[in-house]
Amino acid sequence: MYSFGEYCIFDGKIKTHKLDLKYPICPIRNILSRFSDKWSLLILAVLYTGKTMRYGEIKKSLPDISQKILTSSLKNLEKYHLIKRKAYAEIPPRVEYSLTETGNSLIPSIQMLITWAENHFEEILRK
Amino acid sequence: MYSFGEYCIFDGKIKTHKLDLKYPICPIRNILSRFSDKWSLLILAVLYTGKTMRYGEIKKSLPDISQKILTSSLKNLEKYHLIKRKAYAEIPPRVEYSLTETGNSLIPSIQMLITWAENHFEEILRK
DNA sequence: CTGTATCCTCGAGGATACTG
DNA sequence: CAGTATCCTCGAGGATACAG
């Protein structure tokens, strides 16, 4: 297990997504914080169930996400190499998204989280 | 694996932390969203390394968290039964925090996430 | 030492209209 | 179909002062 004390002496760099050069690397702050927003995990999970999906299919799986946020979330996930984007030069346009190897390697962790959440649903929400 | 399509037909209830009664339960939206803020995972990880810690010790492990946010995060984690709070009637006051059984059961998932983040550090941040 | 009480900033997320 | 472009809301997070 890591020394969180050591890792966690950062000074507010989390927002800018910059790394602190003086200290070693806190995985939570520097990596996990990039995907711990409202939609990223859901998008990854949806992509996993569908293997490769078009923009509209993802949108349909997450009916209450706005176009803007879906687009920007996909860009963010692509930026960090968790998903890949393939655009076809057709009319009307077609764009397909799928998990990268890196993205796929995150799935077991997400599944473990989901399983935990399921198993502890009542405990968490009781009272 | 879950049908995320089915689970994810909620309509914007995530903010209020209310459950959607019409549909079954999406673990990500209804459970994980409660702890996917800036500090909760770090607090849980810190508490795990220290077993039971005083308020000031946690603060020292996370030097750049504000008092207000630490207090409210601890309250939130206590509300959902991930940590327990024990106050001693002394002067000056002493308050000790520790993981509950439920909180402890989340640790393996967090560790798995951290291990993943470590192993994919360069891939995620390259270029 | 462990908190409240205010006030404030800032950006994630959203609503809506438009485009190639 | 898969996006941009604007404008806006709202609340997480923070700074500071004070309290028991």
CSV table of C-alpha atoms (C1' of nucleotides) in Angstrom, one decimal:
chain,number,residue,atom,x,y,z
A,1,MET,CA,0.0,0.0,0.0
A,2,TYR,CA,1.1,3.5,-0.7
A,3,SER,CA,2.1,6.2,1.6
A,4,PHE,CA,-0.7,8.6,0.9
A,5,GLY,CA,0.9,11.1,3.1
A,6,GLU,CA,3.9,11.4,0.8
A,7,TYR,CA,1.8,11.2,-2.3
A,8,CYS,CA,-0.7,13.8,-1.2
A,9,ILE,CA,1.6,16.8,-0.6
A,10,PHE,CA,0.5,18.5,-3.7
A,11,ASP,CA,-0.7,22.1,-3.8
A,12,GLY,CA,-3.8,22.5,-5.7
A,13,LYS,CA,-2.7,21.3,-9.1
A,14,ILE,CA,-5.7,19.0,-9.4
A,15,LYS,CA,-7.7,21.5,-11.3
A,16,THR,CA,-5.3,22.1,-14.1
A,17,HIS,CA,-4.4,18.5,-14.5
A,18,LYS,CA,-0.8,19.3,-14.2
A,19,LEU,CA,1.6,17.1,-12.5
A,20,ASP,CA,3.6,18.1,-9.5
A,21,LEU,CA,7.2,17.7,-10.4
A,22,LYS,CA,8.6,18.0,-6.9
A,23,TYR,CA,6.8,15.1,-5.5
A,24,PRO,CA,6.2,11.6,-6.9
A,25,ILE,CA,2.8,10.7,-8.2
A,26,CYS,CA,-0.5,10.3,-6.4
A,27,PRO,CA,-2.5,8.0,-8.6
A,28,ILE,CA,-5.8,9.3,-7.3
A,29,ARG,CA,-5.0,12.9,-7.9
A,30,ASN,CA,-3.2,12.6,-11.1
A,31,ILE,CA,-5.0,9.8,-12.9
A,32,LEU,CA,-8.3,8.9,-11.3
A,33,SER,CA,-9.4,12.5,-11.0
A,34,ARG,CA,-9.4,12.7,-14.8
A,35,PHE,CA,-12.3,10.3,-15.0
A,36,SER,CA,-14.2,10.8,-11.8
A,37,ASP,CA,-16.7,13.2,-13.3
A,38,LYS,CA,-20.4,12.7,-13.7
A,39,TRP,CA,-20.4,10.7,-17.0
A,40,SER,CA,-17.0,9.1,-17.8
A,41,LEU,CA,-17.5,5.9,-15.9
A,42,LEU,CA,-20.9,5.5,-17.4
A,43,ILE,CA,-19.6,6.0,-20.9
A,44,LEU,CA,-16.8,3.5,-20.4
A,45,ALA,CA,-19.3,1.0,-19.0
A,46,VAL,CA,-21.7,1.5,-21.9
A,47,LEU,CA,-18.9,1.2,-24.4
A,48,TYR,CA,-17.9,-2.1,-22.8
A,49,THR,CA,-21.3,-3.6,-23.1
A,50,GLY,CA,-21.5,-2.5,-26.8
A,51,LYS,CA,-17.9,-3.1,-27.8
A,52,THR,CA,-18.0,-0.5,-30.6
A,53,MET,CA,-20.8,2.1,-30.8
A,54,ARG,CA,-21.8,5.1,-32.8
A,55,TYR,CA,-22.3,8.5,-31.2
A,56,GLY,CA,-26.0,8.2,-31.4
A,57,GLU,CA,-26.0,4.8,-29.8
A,58,ILE,CA,-24.1,6.0,-26.8
A,59,LYS,CA,-26.4,9.0,-26.5
A,60,LYS,CA,-29.4,6.6,-26.6
A,61,SER,CA,-27.9,4.6,-23.7
A,62,LEU,CA,-27.5,7.8,-21.7
A,63,PRO,CA,-30.7,9.6,-22.5
A,64,ASP,CA,-30.1,12.5,-20.1
A,65,ILE,CA,-26.6,13.5,-21.1
A,66,SER,CA,-26.5,16.6,-23.2
A,67,GLN,CA,-24.8,16.6,-26.6
A,68,LYS,CA,-22.2,19.0,-25.5
A,69,ILE,CA,-21.2,17.0,-22.4
A,70,LEU,CA,-21.2,13.8,-24.3
A,71,THR,CA,-18.9,15.2,-27.0
A,72,SER,CA,-16.6,16.8,-24.5
A,73,SER,CA,-16.5,13.7,-22.3
A,74,LEU,CA,-15.7,11.5,-25.3
A,75,LYS,CA,-12.9,13.9,-26.3
A,76,ASN,CA,-11.5,13.8,-22.8
A,77,LEU,CA,-11.6,10.0,-22.7
A,78,GLU,CA,-9.9,9.9,-26.1
A,79,LYS,CA,-7.3,12.4,-24.9
A,80,TYR,CA,-6.2,10.1,-22.2
A,81,HIS,CA,-6.3,7.1,-24.5
A,82,LEU,CA,-9.2,5.2,-22.8
A,83,ILE,CA,-11.3,5.2,-26.0
A,84,LYS,CA,-10.6,5.5,-29.7
A,85,ARG,CA,-12.6,7.4,-32.2
A,86,LYS,CA,-13.0,6.3,-35.8
A,87,ALA,CA,-14.7,8.7,-38.2
A,88,TYR,CA,-15.9,7.5,-41.7
A,89,ALA,CA,-16.0,10.0,-44.5
A,90,GLU,CA,-19.6,9.4,-45.4
A,91,ILE,CA,-22.8,11.4,-45.7
A,92,PRO,CA,-24.4,11.4,-43.3
A,93,PRO,CA,-21.3,11.1,-41.1
A,94,ARG,CA,-20.6,8.0,-39.1
A,95,VAL,CA,-18.4,8.0,-36.0
A,96,GLU,CA,-17.6,4.9,-34.0
A,97,TYR,CA,-16.2,4.7,-30.5
A,98,SER,CA,-14.6,1.8,-28.8
A,99,LEU,CA,-12.4,1.1,-25.8
A,100,THR,CA,-8.7,1.0,-26.2
A,101,GLU,CA,-6.6,-1.6,-24.6
A,102,THR,CA,-6.0,0.8,-21.7
A,103,GLY,CA,-9.7,1.5,-21.5
A,104,ASN,CA,-10.4,-2.2,-21.4
A,105,SER,CA,-8.0,-2.7,-18.7
A,106,LEU,CA,-10.0,-0.3,-16.5
A,107,ILE,CA,-13.2,-2.3,-16.8
A,108,PRO,CA,-12.4,-4.9,-14.1
A,109,SER,CA,-11.9,-2.1,-11.6
A,110,ILE,CA,-15.2,-0.5,-12.6
A,111,GLN,CA,-17.0,-3.8,-12.4
A,112,MET,CA,-15.6,-4.4,-9.0
A,113,LEU,CA,-16.9,-1.0,-7.9
A,114,ILE,CA,-20.3,-1.7,-9.3
A,115,THR,CA,-20.5,-5.1,-7.6
A,116,TRP,CA,-19.5,-3.4,-4.4
A,117,ALA,CA,-22.1,-0.7,-4.8
A,118,GLU,CA,-24.8,-3.3,-5.5
A,119,ASN,CA,-23.9,-5.4,-2.5
A,120,HIS,CA,-23.9,-2.5,-0.2
A,121,PHE,CA,-26.8,-0.6,-1.6
A,122,GLU,CA,-29.0,-0.8,1.5
A,123,GLU,CA,-26.2,-0.2,4.0
A,124,ILE,CA,-25.2,3.0,2.2
A,125,LEU,CA,-28.7,4.4,1.8
A,126,ARG,CA,-30.3,3.2,5.0
A,127,LYS,CA,-31.9,5.7,7.4
B,1,MET,CA,-22.6,-7.6,-16.4
B,2,TYR,CA,-25.4,-5.1,-16.0
B,3,SER,CA,-27.7,-3.7,-18.6
B,4,PHE,CA,-26.5,-0.1,-18.4
B,5,GLY,CA,-29.1,0.9,-20.8
B,6,GLU,CA,-31.8,-0.2,-18.5
B,7,TYR,CA,-30.1,1.2,-15.4
B,8,CYS,CA,-29.3,4.5,-16.9
B,9,ILE,CA,-32.8,5.7,-17.8
B,10,PHE,CA,-32.9,8.2,-15.0
B,11,ASP,CA,-33.8,11.7,-15.4
B,12,GLY,CA,-31.5,14.0,-13.7
B,13,LYS,CA,-31.9,12.8,-10.2
B,14,ILE,CA,-28.2,12.5,-9.6
B,15,LYS,CA,-27.9,16.0,-8.1
B,16,THR,CA,-30.4,15.6,-5.4
B,17,HIS,CA,-29.2,12.1,-4.5
B,18,LYS,CA,-32.7,10.8,-4.7
B,19,LEU,CA,-33.5,7.5,-6.1
B,20,ASP,CA,-35.6,6.9,-9.2
B,21,LEU,CA,-38.5,4.8,-8.0
B,22,LYS,CA,-39.7,3.9,-11.5
B,23,TYR,CA,-36.5,2.2,-12.6
B,24,PRO,CA,-34.2,-0.2,-10.8
B,25,ILE,CA,-31.0,1.0,-9.5
B,26,CYS,CA,-27.9,2.2,-11.3
B,27,PRO,CA,-25.0,1.6,-8.9
B,28,ILE,CA,-22.8,4.2,-10.5
B,29,ARG,CA,-25.4,6.9,-10.4
B,30,ASN,CA,-26.9,6.1,-7.0
B,31,ILE,CA,-24.0,4.9,-5.0
B,32,LEU,CA,-20.7,5.7,-6.6
B,33,SER,CA,-21.6,9.2,-7.4
B,34,ARG,CA,-21.9,9.9,-3.7
B,35,PHE,CA,-18.1,9.5,-3.2
B,36,SER,CA,-16.7,10.5,-6.5
B,37,ASP,CA,-15.9,14.0,-5.4
B,38,LYS,CA,-12.5,15.5,-5.1
B,39,TRP,CA,-11.6,14.2,-1.7
B,40,SER,CA,-13.6,11.2,-0.5
B,41,LEU,CA,-11.5,8.5,-2.0
B,42,LEU,CA,-8.4,10.2,-0.6
B,43,ILE,CA,-9.9,10.4,2.8
B,44,LEU,CA,-10.9,6.7,2.8
B,45,ALA,CA,-7.4,5.8,1.6
B,46,VAL,CA,-5.8,7.9,4.3
B,47,LEU,CA,-8.1,6.4,7.0
B,48,TYR,CA,-7.2,2.9,5.8
B,49,THR,CA,-3.5,3.5,6.2
B,50,GLY,CA,-4.0,4.9,9.7
B,51,LYS,CA,-6.8,2.6,10.9
B,52,THR,CA,-8.2,5.3,13.3
B,53,MET,CA,-7.2,8.9,13.1
B,54,ARG,CA,-8.0,12.2,14.7
B,55,TYR,CA,-9.3,15.1,12.7
B,56,GLY,CA,-6.0,16.9,12.8
B,57,GLU,CA,-4.1,13.8,11.6
B,58,ILE,CA,-6.3,13.5,8.5
B,59,LYS,CA,-5.9,17.2,7.9
B,60,LYS,CA,-2.1,16.7,8.1
B,61,SER,CA,-2.2,13.9,5.6
B,62,LEU,CA,-4.1,16.1,3.1
B,63,PRO,CA,-2.4,19.5,3.7
B,64,ASP,CA,-4.3,21.3,0.9
B,65,ILE,CA,-7.9,20.4,1.9
B,66,SER,CA,-9.7,23.2,3.6
B,67,GLN,CA,-11.2,22.7,7.1
B,68,LYS,CA,-14.7,23.3,5.7
B,69,ILE,CA,-14.4,20.7,3.0
B,70,LEU,CA,-12.7,18.2,5.2
B,71,THR,CA,-15.5,18.5,7.8
B,72,SER,CA,-18.3,18.3,5.2
B,73,SER,CA,-16.6,15.4,3.4
B,74,LEU,CA,-16.3,13.5,6.7
B,75,LYS,CA,-20.0,14.2,7.4
B,76,ASN,CA,-20.9,12.9,4.0
B,77,LEU,CA,-18.9,9.7,4.5
B,78,GLU,CA,-20.4,9.2,7.9
B,79,LYS,CA,-23.9,9.8,6.5
B,80,TYR,CA,-23.5,7.0,4.1
B,81,HIS,CA,-21.9,4.8,6.8
B,82,LEU,CA,-18.4,4.5,5.3
B,83,ILE,CA,-16.7,6.0,8.3
B,84,LYS,CA,-17.6,6.3,11.9
B,85,ARG,CA,-17.0,9.2,14.2
B,86,LYS,CA,-16.2,9.0,17.9
B,87,ALA,CA,-16.1,12.2,19.9
B,88,TYR,CA,-14.5,12.3,23.4
B,89,ALA,CA,-15.9,14.8,25.9
B,90,GLU,CA,-12.5,16.3,26.7
B,91,ILE,CA,-10.9,19.7,26.7
B,92,PRO,CA,-9.5,20.3,24.2
B,93,PRO,CA,-11.9,18.1,22.2
B,94,ARG,CA,-10.8,14.9,20.6
B,95,VAL,CA,-12.5,13.2,17.7
B,96,GLU,CA,-11.5,10.0,16.1
B,97,TYR,CA,-12.5,8.7,12.7
B,98,SER,CA,-12.2,5.2,11.4
B,99,LEU,CA,-13.6,3.1,8.6
B,100,THR,CA,-16.8,1.1,9.1
B,101,GLU,CA,-17.1,-2.5,7.9
B,102,THR,CA,-18.8,-1.0,4.8
B,103,GLY,CA,-16.0,1.4,4.3
B,104,ASN,CA,-13.4,-1.2,4.7
B,105,SER,CA,-15.1,-3.4,2.1
B,106,LEU,CA,-14.6,-0.6,-0.4
B,107,ILE,CA,-10.8,-0.5,0.1
B,108,PRO,CA,-10.0,-3.4,-2.3
B,109,SER,CA,-11.8,-1.6,-5.1
B,110,ILE,CA,-9.9,1.6,-4.4
B,111,GLN,CA,-6.6,-0.3,-4.2
B,112,MET,CA,-7.4,-2.0,-7.5
B,113,LEU,CA,-8.1,1.4,-9.0
B,114,ILE,CA,-4.8,2.8,-7.6
B,115,THR,CA,-2.9,-0.1,-8.9
B,116,TRP,CA,-4.4,0.3,-12.3
B,117,ALA,CA,-3.6,4.0,-12.3
B,118,GLU,CA,0.0,3.3,-11.4
B,119,ASN,CA,0.4,0.7,-14.1
B,120,HIS,CA,-1.1,2.9,-16.8
B,121,PHE,CA,0.4,6.2,-15.7
B,122,GLU,CA,2.5,6.8,-18.8
B,123,GLU,CA,-0.2,5.6,-21.3
B,124,ILE,CA,-2.7,7.9,-19.8
B,125,LEU,CA,-0.5,11.0,-19.7
B,126,ARG,CA,1.6,10.4,-22.9
B,127,LYS,CA,1.7,13.1,-25.5
C,1,DC,C1',-8.5,21.0,18.8
C,2,DT,C1',-12.4,20.6,16.1
C,3,DG,C1',-15.2,22.6,14.4
C,4,DT,C1',-19.3,26.9,12.4
C,5,DA,C1',-20.4,30.9,9.8
C,6,DT,C1',-19.9,33.9,5.7
C,7,DC,C1',-18.8,35.2,1.5
C,8,DC,C1',-16.8,34.3,-2.9
C,9,DT,C1',-14.8,32.1,-7.2
C,10,DC,C1',-14.9,29.2,-10.9
C,11,DG,C1',-15.8,25.7,-13.9
C,12,DA,C1',-18.7,21.4,-14.8
C,13,DG,C1',-22.7,20.7,-16.7
C,14,DG,C1',-26.9,22.1,-19.2
C,15,DA,C1',-30.4,24.6,-22.8
C,16,DT,C1',-30.9,26.1,-27.1
C,17,DA,C1',-29.9,27.2,-31.7
C,18,DC,C1',-27.2,26.3,-35.6
C,19,DT,C1',-24.0,23.5,-39.3
C,20,DG,C1',-21.5,20.4,-42.9
D,1,DC,C1',-25.7,12.2,-37.9
D,2,DA,C1',-22.5,14.2,-35.3
D,3,DG,C1',-21.2,17.6,-34.0
D,4,DT,C1',-20.2,23.7,-32.8
D,5,DA,C1',-21.3,27.9,-30.8
D,6,DT,C1',-23.4,30.7,-27.0
D,7,DC,C1',-25.1,31.7,-23.0
D,8,DC,C1',-26.4,30.5,-18.4
D,9,DT,C1',-27.1,28.1,-13.8
D,10,DC,C1',-25.7,26.2,-9.8
D,11,DG,C1',-23.1,24.1,-6.4
D,12,DA,C1',-18.5,22.1,-5.1
D,13,DG,C1',-14.8,23.8,-3.3
D,14,DG,C1',-12.1,27.6,-1.1
D,15,DA,C1',-10.6,31.9,2.1
D,16,DT,C1',-11.1,33.9,6.1
D,17,DA,C1',-12.8,34.8,10.6
D,18,DC,C1',-14.6,33.2,14.7
D,19,DA,C1',-16.4,29.8,18.6
D,20,DG,C1',-16.7,26.3,22.5
